[in-house]
CSV table of C-alpha atoms in Angstrom, one decimal:
chain,number,residue,atom,x,y,z
I,1,MET,CA,9.4,-31.5,-28.6
I,2,LYS,CA,8.9,-34.8,-30.4
I,3,HIS,CA,6.8,-34.9,-33.5
I,4,GLY,CA,5.1,-37.7,-35.4
I,5,LYS,CA,6.4,-39.3,-38.6
I,6,LYS,CA,4.1,-37.4,-40.9
I,7,TYR,CA,5.1,-34.1,-39.4
I,8,ASN,CA,8.8,-34.9,-39.7
I,9,GLU,CA,8.3,-35.9,-43.4
I,10,SER,CA,6.3,-32.7,-44.1
I,11,ILE,CA,9.0,-30.4,-42.6
I,12,LYS,CA,11.6,-31.7,-45.0
I,13,ASN,CA,9.6,-30.1,-47.9
I,14,ILE,CA,9.6,-26.7,-46.2
I,15,ASP,CA,12.5,-24.2,-46.7
I,16,LYS,CA,12.6,-22.7,-43.2
I,17,GLN,CA,14.7,-19.7,-44.4
I,18,LYS,CA,12.4,-18.8,-47.3
I,19,LEU,CA,9.6,-16.3,-47.2
I,20,TYR,CA,7.0,-17.7,-49.6
I,21,ASP,CA,4.7,-15.7,-51.9
I,22,PRO,CA,1.0,-16.6,-51.5
I,23,ALA,CA,0.5,-19.2,-54.3
I,24,GLU,CA,3.7,-21.1,-53.7
I,25,GLY,CA,3.3,-20.8,-49.9
I,26,ILE,CA,-0.2,-22.2,-50.0
I,27,GLU,CA,1.0,-25.1,-52.1
I,28,ALA,CA,3.7,-25.8,-49.5
I,29,VAL,CA,1.1,-25.7,-46.7
I,30,LEU,CA,-1.2,-28.1,-48.5
I,31,SER,CA,1.7,-30.5,-49.0
I,32,THR,CA,1.9,-30.8,-45.2
I,33,ALA,CA,-1.8,-31.6,-44.7
I,34,LYS,CA,-1.5,-35.4,-44.5
I,35,ALA,CA,-4.1,-36.2,-41.8
I,36,LYS,CA,-7.1,-38.5,-42.6
I,37,PHE,CA,-9.5,-35.6,-41.8
I,38,ASP,CA,-9.9,-32.3,-43.7
I,39,GLU,CA,-7.4,-30.1,-42.0
I,40,THR,CA,-8.0,-26.4,-41.3
I,41,ILE,CA,-5.5,-24.0,-42.7
I,42,GLU,CA,-4.8,-21.2,-40.3
I,43,ALA,CA,-3.0,-17.9,-40.6
I,44,HIS,CA,-0.9,-16.4,-37.8
I,45,ILE,CA,-0.1,-12.7,-38.4
I,46,ARG,CA,2.3,-10.9,-36.0
I,47,LEU,CA,1.6,-7.1,-36.2
I,48,GLY,CA,3.7,-4.1,-35.4
I,49,VAL,CA,1.4,-2.8,-32.7
I,50,ASP,CA,1.4,-2.8,-28.9
I,51,SER,CA,-1.9,-4.4,-27.8
I,52,ARG,CA,-1.4,-3.0,-24.2
I,53,HIS,CA,-2.5,0.4,-25.6
I,54,ALA,CA,-6.1,1.0,-26.4
I,55,ASP,CA,-5.3,3.0,-29.5
I,56,GLN,CA,-3.3,0.1,-31.0
I,57,GLN,CA,-6.0,-2.6,-30.8
I,58,VAL,CA,-6.7,-4.4,-34.0
I,59,ARG,CA,-10.1,-6.1,-34.1
I,60,GLY,CA,-12.7,-6.7,-36.8
I,61,ALA,CA,-14.4,-9.2,-38.9
I,62,VAL,CA,-14.5,-10.1,-42.6
I,63,VAL,CA,-16.5,-12.5,-44.8
I,64,LEU,CA,-14.1,-14.8,-46.7
I,65,PRO,CA,-15.2,-15.3,-50.3
I,66,HIS,CA,-15.1,-19.1,-50.0
I,67,GLY,CA,-16.1,-19.4,-46.4
I,68,THR,CA,-14.2,-21.4,-43.8
I,69,GLY,CA,-15.6,-24.9,-44.4
I,70,ARG,CA,-16.9,-25.0,-40.9
I,71,VAL,CA,-20.6,-25.5,-39.8
I,72,VAL,CA,-21.1,-22.6,-37.5
I,73,ARG,CA,-23.8,-22.7,-34.7
I,74,VAL,CA,-25.2,-19.3,-34.1
I,75,LEU,CA,-26.9,-18.2,-30.9
I,76,VAL,CA,-28.9,-15.0,-30.9
I,77,PHE,CA,-30.0,-13.0,-27.9
I,78,ALA,CA,-33.2,-11.1,-29.0
I,79,LYS,CA,-36.8,-10.5,-28.2
I,80,GLY,CA,-40.1,-10.1,-30.1
I,81,ASP,CA,-39.8,-9.3,-33.8
I,82,LYS,CA,-36.0,-9.5,-33.7
I,83,ALA,CA,-36.2,-13.0,-32.2
I,84,ARG,CA,-38.6,-14.1,-35.0
I,85,GLU,CA,-36.3,-12.5,-37.6
I,86,ALA,CA,-33.3,-14.5,-36.2
I,87,GLN,CA,-35.3,-17.7,-36.3
I,88,GLU,CA,-36.3,-17.1,-39.9
I,89,ALA,CA,-32.7,-16.2,-40.8
I,90,GLY,CA,-31.5,-19.6,-39.6
I,91,ALA,CA,-30.1,-19.0,-36.1
I,92,ASP,CA,-29.5,-22.3,-34.3
I,93,PHE,CA,-30.6,-20.9,-30.9
I,94,VAL,CA,-32.7,-17.9,-30.1
I,95,GLY,CA,-33.7,-16.5,-26.7
I,96,ASP,CA,-33.1,-14.0,-23.9
I,97,GLU,CA,-33.2,-14.7,-20.2
I,98,ASP,CA,-33.7,-18.4,-20.7
I,99,LEU,CA,-30.4,-18.8,-22.6
I,100,VAL,CA,-28.6,-16.7,-20.0
I,101,LYS,CA,-29.9,-19.0,-17.3
I,102,LYS,CA,-29.0,-22.1,-19.3
I,103,ILE,CA,-25.4,-20.9,-19.7
I,104,GLN,CA,-25.2,-19.9,-16.0
I,105,THR,CA,-26.6,-23.0,-14.5
I,106,GLU,CA,-25.6,-25.7,-17.0
I,107,ASN,CA,-22.3,-24.3,-18.2
I,108,TRP,CA,-23.7,-24.8,-21.7
I,109,PHE,CA,-21.7,-23.7,-24.7
I,110,GLY,CA,-23.2,-25.6,-27.6
I,111,PHE,CA,-22.7,-22.7,-30.0
I,112,ASP,CA,-19.8,-21.1,-31.9
I,113,VAL,CA,-20.8,-17.5,-32.3
I,114,CYS,CA,-23.0,-15.2,-30.2
I,115,VAL,CA,-25.1,-12.3,-31.7
I,116,ALA,CA,-27.2,-9.9,-29.7
I,117,THR,CA,-29.4,-6.9,-30.3
I,118,PRO,CA,-28.3,-3.7,-28.5
I,119,ASP,CA,-31.2,-3.8,-26.1
I,120,MET,CA,-30.1,-7.3,-24.9
I,121,MET,CA,-26.6,-6.3,-23.9
I,122,GLY,CA,-27.6,-5.5,-20.4
I,123,VAL,CA,-28.8,-9.1,-20.0
I,124,VAL,CA,-25.8,-10.6,-21.9
I,125,GLY,CA,-23.5,-8.6,-19.7
I,126,ARG,CA,-24.4,-10.9,-16.7
I,127,ILE,CA,-22.5,-13.7,-18.4
I,128,GLY,CA,-19.7,-11.6,-19.8
I,129,ARG,CA,-17.2,-13.2,-17.5
I,130,VAL,CA,-17.8,-16.6,-19.0
I,131,LEU,CA,-18.4,-15.5,-22.6
I,132,GLY,CA,-15.4,-13.2,-22.8
I,133,PRO,CA,-12.6,-15.7,-22.1
I,134,LYS,CA,-14.1,-18.0,-24.7
I,135,GLY,CA,-14.2,-15.3,-27.3
I,136,LEU,CA,-18.0,-15.5,-27.5
I,137,MET,CA,-19.0,-12.0,-26.1
I,138,PRO,CA,-20.9,-10.1,-28.7
I,139,ASN,CA,-19.1,-6.9,-29.9
I,140,PRO,CA,-20.1,-4.1,-32.2
I,141,LYS,CA,-16.7,-4.1,-33.8
I,142,SER,CA,-17.2,-7.6,-35.0
I,143,GLY,CA,-20.8,-7.0,-36.1
I,144,THR,CA,-22.2,-9.3,-33.5
I,145,VAL,CA,-24.1,-6.5,-31.6
I,146,THR,CA,-26.6,-5.3,-34.2
I,147,THR,CA,-30.2,-4.6,-35.0
I,148,ASP,CA,-29.8,-6.3,-38.4
I,149,VAL,CA,-29.7,-9.9,-37.0
I,150,ALA,CA,-30.6,-11.5,-40.3
I,151,LYS,CA,-27.5,-10.0,-42.0
I,152,ALA,CA,-25.3,-10.9,-39.1
I,153,ILE,CA,-26.5,-14.5,-39.3
I,154,ALA,CA,-26.1,-14.7,-43.1
I,155,ASP,CA,-22.6,-13.3,-42.9
I,156,ILE,CA,-21.5,-15.7,-40.2
I,157,LYS,CA,-23.0,-18.7,-42.0
I,158,ALA,CA,-21.3,-17.6,-45.2
I,159,GLY,CA,-17.9,-17.7,-43.7
I,160,LYS,CA,-17.4,-14.6,-41.6
I,161,VAL,CA,-14.2,-14.7,-39.4
I,162,GLU,CA,-13.2,-12.4,-36.6
I,163,TYR,CA,-9.6,-11.3,-36.3
I,164,ARG,CA,-8.3,-9.9,-33.0
I,165,VAL,CA,-4.7,-9.2,-31.9
I,166,ASP,CA,-3.8,-11.1,-28.7
I,167,LYS,CA,-1.5,-10.2,-25.9
I,168,THR,CA,1.5,-11.2,-28.0
I,169,ASN,CA,0.3,-9.0,-30.9
I,170,ILE,CA,-0.6,-11.9,-33.1
I,171,CYS,CA,-3.9,-12.5,-35.0
I,172,HIS,CA,-4.9,-16.2,-35.4
I,173,CYS,CA,-7.5,-16.8,-38.1
I,174,PRO,CA,-8.7,-19.8,-40.1
I,175,ILE,CA,-8.8,-19.3,-43.9
I,176,GLY,CA,-10.4,-22.5,-45.0
I,177,LYS,CA,-9.9,-26.2,-45.3
I,178,ALA,CA,-7.2,-28.2,-47.2
I,179,SER,CA,-9.9,-29.5,-49.5
I,180,PHE,CA,-10.5,-26.0,-50.8
I,181,GLY,CA,-7.4,-26.1,-52.9
I,182,LYS,CA,-4.8,-23.5,-53.7
I,183,ASP,CA,-6.8,-20.9,-55.6
I,184,LYS,CA,-9.7,-20.6,-53.0
I,185,LEU,CA,-7.3,-20.4,-50.1
I,186,VAL,CA,-5.2,-17.7,-51.8
I,187,GLU,CA,-8.4,-15.6,-52.3
I,188,ASN,CA,-9.4,-16.1,-48.7
I,189,LEU,CA,-5.9,-15.2,-47.5
I,190,ASN,CA,-5.8,-12.0,-49.6
I,191,THR,CA,-9.3,-11.0,-48.3
I,192,LEU,CA,-8.2,-11.5,-44.7
I,193,MET,CA,-5.0,-9.6,-45.1
I,194,ASP,CA,-6.7,-6.7,-46.9
I,195,ALA,CA,-9.1,-6.4,-44.0
I,196,ILE,CA,-6.3,-6.5,-41.4
I,197,ILE,CA,-4.2,-3.9,-43.3
I,198,LYS,CA,-7.3,-1.6,-43.5
I,199,ALA,CA,-7.7,-1.9,-39.8
I,200,LYS,CA,-4.1,-0.6,-39.1
I,201,PRO,CA,-4.3,1.8,-36.1
I,202,ALA,CA,-3.1,5.4,-36.7
I,203,ALA,CA,-0.9,5.0,-33.7
I,204,ALA,CA,1.0,2.0,-35.1
I,205,LYS,CA,4.4,3.1,-36.4
I,206,GLY,CA,7.0,1.3,-38.5
I,207,THR,CA,6.4,-2.1,-40.1
I,208,TYR,CA,2.8,-3.3,-39.6
I,209,ILE,CA,3.0,-6.9,-40.9
I,210,LYS,CA,5.9,-8.2,-38.9
I,211,SER,CA,5.5,-11.8,-39.9
I,212,LEU,CA,3.0,-14.1,-41.5
I,213,VAL,CA,2.9,-17.9,-40.9
I,214,LEU,CA,0.4,-20.4,-42.3
I,215,SER,CA,0.0,-24.0,-41.1
I,216,SER,CA,-2.3,-26.9,-41.5
I,217,THR,CA,-3.9,-28.4,-38.4
I,218,MET,CA,-1.2,-31.1,-38.0
I,219,GLY,CA,1.6,-29.6,-40.1
I,220,PRO,CA,4.6,-27.3,-39.6
I,221,GLY,CA,4.4,-23.5,-40.1
I,222,VAL,CA,5.3,-22.0,-43.4
I,223,LYS,CA,6.7,-18.4,-43.5
I,224,PHE,CA,5.2,-16.0,-46.0
I,225,ASN,CA,6.4,-12.7,-47.4
I,226,GLY,CA,4.4,-10.2,-45.4
I,227,THR,CA,5.5,-7.3,-47.5
I,228,ARG,CA,3.6,-8.9,-50.4
I,229,PHE,CA,0.5,-7.5,-48.7
I,230,GLY,CA,1.8,-4.0,-48.1
I,231,ASN,CA,2.7,-2.2,-44.9
């Protein structure tokens, strides 16, 4: 694979054999963020689980102390008082059957996170096949199926991120923007890792944090010392 000039310059500053500690590693990642836009810093965590088994699934959500730096558009499926509560809490889109129809007929996905009250899940289930593959299906484990829609919206807007192990047993999560600087990114990373470690399934055996790699949007991966966060 061919890479651009900036990427090739950045990779010269990274020791591929080294497992960096958080502070030094974040500095290395930031040194690779050379794009003209504010690059996202993302963590890729390989876990010692087998996602094919239901008792080894790792999924949850956590509010990062400094947010993600993204403007998140929240859609809420709710009726009556809960719909009014969602509007007052700052939801970008609120509705029920009308939004389901809009998604079905217009293939509309002008939102980033979907929240639903429990009584609306029967309606939302009709579009589960299109929401699921995009990671937009509300789920109790991530706090997006709830009666407390105001708190859910506040958490999401404040920087709540969802982590979920994929088919290759890796969680991919943003931890902020390059403009945050080292200290804020280290705090966000520590918060994310603490949450993932607490979510360790009882059925998982051996080393839990197999590897941890961080990268900027356009930069190379930097390997971190996963044992620094415990196993």
